[in-house]
CSV table of C-alpha atoms in Angstrom, one decimal:
chain,number,residue,atom,x,y,z
A,1,MET,CA,-22.4,38.3,25.2
A,2,ILE,CA,-22.1,35.4,27.6
A,3,PHE,CA,-19.8,32.5,26.8
A,4,TYR,CA,-20.4,29.1,28.4
A,5,ASP,CA,-17.0,27.4,28.5
A,6,CYS,CA,-15.1,24.4,30.0
A,7,ALA,CA,-11.4,25.2,30.2
A,8,THR,CA,-10.4,21.6,30.0
A,9,ALA,CA,-12.4,20.5,27.0
A,10,PRO,CA,-11.4,20.8,23.3
A,11,SER,CA,-14.7,21.8,21.7
A,12,PRO,CA,-15.2,25.1,23.6
A,13,ARG,CA,-11.5,25.9,23.1
A,14,ARG,CA,-12.3,26.4,19.4
A,15,ALA,CA,-14.8,29.1,20.2
A,16,ARG,CA,-12.4,30.6,22.8
A,17,MET,CA,-9.6,30.9,20.3
A,18,ALA,CA,-12.0,32.5,17.7
A,19,LEU,CA,-13.1,35.0,20.3
A,20,ALA,CA,-9.5,35.7,21.2
A,21,GLU,CA,-8.5,36.2,17.5
A,22,LYS,CA,-11.3,38.7,17.2
A,23,GLY,CA,-10.2,40.5,20.4
A,24,LEU,CA,-13.5,39.9,22.1
A,25,THR,CA,-13.8,39.3,25.9
A,26,PRO,CA,-17.4,38.2,26.7
A,27,GLU,CA,-18.6,37.3,30.2
A,28,VAL,CA,-17.6,33.7,30.8
A,29,HIS,CA,-19.4,31.0,32.7
A,30,GLN,CA,-17.4,27.8,33.3
A,31,ILE,CA,-19.3,24.6,33.1
A,32,ASP,CA,-18.0,21.6,35.1
A,33,LEU,CA,-18.3,18.8,32.5
A,34,ARG,CA,-16.5,16.2,34.7
A,35,GLY,CA,-18.9,17.0,37.5
A,36,GLY,CA,-21.9,16.7,35.2
A,37,GLU,CA,-23.0,20.3,35.5
A,38,GLN,CA,-24.0,20.3,31.8
A,39,LEU,CA,-26.7,17.7,32.6
A,40,GLY,CA,-28.3,19.8,35.3
A,41,PRO,CA,-31.5,21.9,34.9
A,42,ASP,CA,-29.7,25.2,35.1
A,43,PHE,CA,-27.5,24.7,32.2
A,44,ARG,CA,-30.0,22.7,30.2
A,45,SER,CA,-32.3,25.7,30.4
A,46,VAL,CA,-29.6,27.4,28.3
A,47,ASN,CA,-28.8,24.5,26.0
A,48,PRO,CA,-31.1,21.5,26.3
A,49,ARG,CA,-28.6,19.4,24.4
A,50,ALA,CA,-26.2,19.7,27.3
A,51,THR,CA,-23.1,20.6,25.4
A,52,VAL,CA,-20.5,23.4,25.3
A,53,PRO,CA,-19.6,25.8,23.9
A,54,VAL,CA,-22.6,28.2,24.0
A,55,LEU,CA,-22.5,31.8,23.1
A,56,ALA,CA,-25.6,33.8,24.2
A,57,LEU,CA,-26.0,37.1,22.3
A,58,GLU,CA,-27.3,40.4,23.6
A,59,ASP,CA,-30.5,40.0,21.7
A,60,GLY,CA,-31.3,36.6,23.3
A,61,THR,CA,-30.0,34.4,20.4
A,62,VAL,CA,-28.3,31.3,21.8
A,63,LEU,CA,-25.6,29.6,19.6
A,64,THR,CA,-24.7,26.1,20.6
A,65,GLU,CA,-22.5,24.9,17.7
A,66,ASN,CA,-18.9,26.0,17.0
A,67,ILE,CA,-19.5,26.6,13.3
A,68,ALA,CA,-22.5,28.8,14.2
A,69,ILE,CA,-20.5,30.8,16.7
A,70,ALA,CA,-17.6,31.2,14.2
A,71,ALA,CA,-20.0,32.3,11.5
A,72,TYR,CA,-21.6,34.9,13.8
A,73,LEU,CA,-18.2,36.3,14.9
A,74,GLU,CA,-17.0,36.5,11.3
A,75,GLU,CA,-20.1,38.4,10.2
A,76,ALA,CA,-20.4,40.7,13.3
A,77,HIS,CA,-16.7,41.3,13.8
A,78,PRO,CA,-15.1,40.8,10.3
A,79,ASN,CA,-11.5,41.8,11.2
A,80,PRO,CA,-9.3,40.0,11.4
A,81,PRO,CA,-10.9,37.6,9.0
A,82,LEU,CA,-10.9,33.9,9.9
A,83,PHE,CA,-12.6,32.7,6.7
A,84,GLY,CA,-10.6,34.4,4.0
A,85,SER,CA,-11.7,37.3,1.8
A,86,THR,CA,-13.0,35.7,-1.4
A,87,ALA,CA,-15.6,33.1,-2.2
A,88,ALA,CA,-12.9,30.6,-3.1
A,89,GLU,CA,-11.0,31.2,0.2
A,90,ARG,CA,-14.1,30.8,2.3
A,91,ALA,CA,-14.9,27.6,0.5
A,92,LEU,CA,-11.4,26.3,1.3
A,93,VAL,CA,-11.7,27.2,4.9
A,94,PHE,CA,-15.0,25.4,5.2
A,95,GLN,CA,-13.6,22.4,3.3
A,96,TRP,CA,-10.6,22.0,5.6
A,97,ASN,CA,-12.6,22.7,8.7
A,98,ALA,CA,-14.9,19.8,7.7
A,99,ILE,CA,-11.9,17.6,7.0
A,100,ALA,CA,-10.5,18.4,10.4
A,101,GLU,CA,-13.8,17.6,12.1
A,102,SER,CA,-14.7,14.4,10.3
A,103,GLN,CA,-11.2,12.9,10.1
A,104,GLY,CA,-9.5,14.3,13.1
A,105,ALA,CA,-12.1,15.3,15.8
A,106,MET,CA,-14.3,12.3,15.2
A,107,ALA,CA,-11.4,9.9,15.4
A,108,LEU,CA,-10.2,11.5,18.6
A,109,ALA,CA,-13.7,11.4,20.1
A,110,GLU,CA,-14.1,7.7,19.1
A,111,THR,CA,-10.9,6.8,20.9
A,112,LEU,CA,-11.4,8.9,24.0
A,113,ARG,CA,-15.1,8.3,24.6
A,114,ASN,CA,-15.0,4.5,23.8
A,115,GLY,CA,-11.7,3.8,25.6
A,116,SER,CA,-11.6,5.9,28.7
A,117,PRO,CA,-12.9,4.4,32.0
A,118,ALA,CA,-13.9,7.9,33.0
A,119,MET,CA,-16.4,8.0,30.2
A,120,ALA,CA,-18.1,4.7,30.8
A,121,ASN,CA,-21.7,5.0,29.6
A,122,ARG,CA,-20.9,8.5,28.2
A,123,ALA,CA,-19.8,7.4,24.7
A,124,LEU,CA,-21.3,10.5,23.1
A,125,PRO,CA,-21.7,14.0,24.4
A,126,GLY,CA,-25.2,15.2,25.3
A,127,PRO,CA,-28.0,14.1,27.5
A,128,LEU,CA,-28.1,10.4,26.6
A,129,ASN,CA,-26.1,7.8,28.5
A,130,LEU,CA,-24.7,5.4,25.8
A,131,ALA,CA,-22.4,2.4,26.3
A,132,GLN,CA,-18.9,2.4,25.0
A,133,ILE,CA,-17.9,0.3,22.0
A,134,PRO,CA,-14.2,-0.7,22.5
A,135,GLU,CA,-13.7,-1.5,18.8
A,136,LEU,CA,-14.4,2.1,18.0
A,137,ALA,CA,-11.6,3.2,20.3
A,138,GLU,CA,-9.1,1.1,18.3
A,139,ARG,CA,-10.6,2.3,15.0
A,140,GLY,CA,-10.2,5.9,16.2
A,141,ARG,CA,-6.5,5.5,16.7
A,142,ILE,CA,-6.0,4.1,13.2
A,143,ARG,CA,-8.1,7.0,11.8
A,144,LEU,CA,-6.2,9.6,13.8
A,145,THR,CA,-2.8,8.3,12.6
A,146,ALA,CA,-4.0,8.4,9.0
A,147,PHE,CA,-5.2,12.0,9.6
A,148,LYS,CA,-1.7,13.0,10.9
A,149,ASP,CA,-0.1,11.3,8.0
A,150,MET,CA,-2.3,13.2,5.5
A,151,LEU,CA,-1.7,16.5,7.2
A,152,ASN,CA,2.0,16.0,7.4
A,153,ALA,CA,2.1,15.5,3.6
A,154,HIS,CA,-0.3,18.4,3.0
A,155,LEU,CA,1.8,20.8,5.1
A,156,ALA,CA,5.1,20.2,3.2
A,157,GLY,CA,6.0,23.7,2.0
A,158,ARG,CA,2.9,25.3,3.6
A,159,THR,CA,2.5,27.5,6.6
A,160,PHE,CA,-1.2,27.1,7.3
A,161,ILE,CA,-3.9,24.4,6.5
A,162,ALA,CA,-6.3,26.1,4.1
A,163,LEU,CA,-4.9,29.5,3.1
A,164,HIS,CA,-1.7,31.5,3.0
A,165,GLY,CA,-2.8,33.1,6.3
A,166,PHE,CA,-4.3,31.8,9.6
A,167,SER,CA,-7.9,30.7,9.4
A,168,TYR,CA,-10.7,29.0,11.3
A,169,ALA,CA,-9.5,25.7,9.8
A,170,ASP,CA,-6.3,26.1,11.7
A,171,ILE,CA,-8.2,26.6,14.9
A,172,THR,CA,-10.1,23.3,14.5
A,173,THR,CA,-7.0,21.3,13.3
A,174,PHE,CA,-4.8,22.6,16.1
A,175,VAL,CA,-7.3,22.2,19.0
A,176,PHE,CA,-8.0,18.6,18.3
A,177,LEU,CA,-4.5,17.5,17.5
A,178,ASP,CA,-3.3,19.3,20.7
A,179,TYR,CA,-5.9,17.5,22.7
A,180,ALA,CA,-4.6,14.1,21.3
A,181,ARG,CA,-2.1,14.2,24.2
A,182,VAL,CA,-4.9,13.0,26.4
A,183,ILE,CA,-5.0,9.7,24.5
A,184,LYS,CA,-1.2,9.6,24.2
A,185,MET,CA,-1.2,10.4,20.5
A,186,SER,CA,0.5,13.8,20.5
A,187,VAL,CA,2.1,15.0,17.2
A,188,ASP,CA,5.8,14.2,17.4
A,189,GLU,CA,9.0,13.9,15.3
A,190,ALA,CA,7.3,11.2,13.2
A,191,HIS,CA,5.4,14.0,11.5
A,192,PRO,CA,8.0,16.8,11.2
A,193,ALA,CA,6.0,19.2,9.0
A,194,LEU,CA,2.9,18.8,11.2
A,195,LEU,CA,5.0,19.2,14.4
A,196,ALA,CA,6.4,22.5,13.1
A,197,TYR,CA,2.9,23.6,12.2
A,198,MET,CA,1.6,22.8,15.7
A,199,GLU,CA,4.4,24.9,17.2
A,200,ARG,CA,3.6,27.8,14.9
A,201,ILE,CA,-0.1,27.8,16.0
A,202,ARG,CA,0.9,27.2,19.7
A,203,ALA,CA,2.9,30.4,19.6
A,204,ARG,CA,-0.2,32.5,18.8
A,205,SER,CA,-1.7,34.3,21.8
A,206,SER,CA,-5.1,32.9,21.1
A,207,ALA,CA,-3.7,29.4,21.8
A,208,SER,CA,-3.3,30.4,25.4
A,209,ALA,CA,-6.8,31.9,25.8
């Protein structure tokens, strides 16, 4: 396998953590997103949509979405499981992963991509240059605060997001909330249950992968 990564970006970190949890060490190619390498012809011959992560399999299959990479890893390398062991558990992991993406990751992306001067005309990932909408940055902050409030209440008396054990939903939740430091919205003492959760996940070896 070949894994196309960017060590400073949150999205490929999700795949990196999943690979680490499975004990897998593929060949890694770092893509310089800040320098625009993803927009060049070499990388776009791998992924025309100009995004990371990408996992290229031995048979030539190219996976360009986190959920596809996670699904492949779970099927091909089932232990340790990241999606539970029953139909209900798998449904819960998919449910909470979707919540983390729609309410957490999208709010973070709205704030960062529409508010950072470094991302002027790059309001969305991919090959298109799109103008920022400043109002979306402010809305993103409101949404991210609401997401943290909801998770803090959800985690009262719980160790993990979806199941009794660690799952892929924890990877998604942790990665994007950890990256919120970039927009100065790190989880802090205002959300004590969520802060304790973040420290539990941060202590896992995969969080340092």
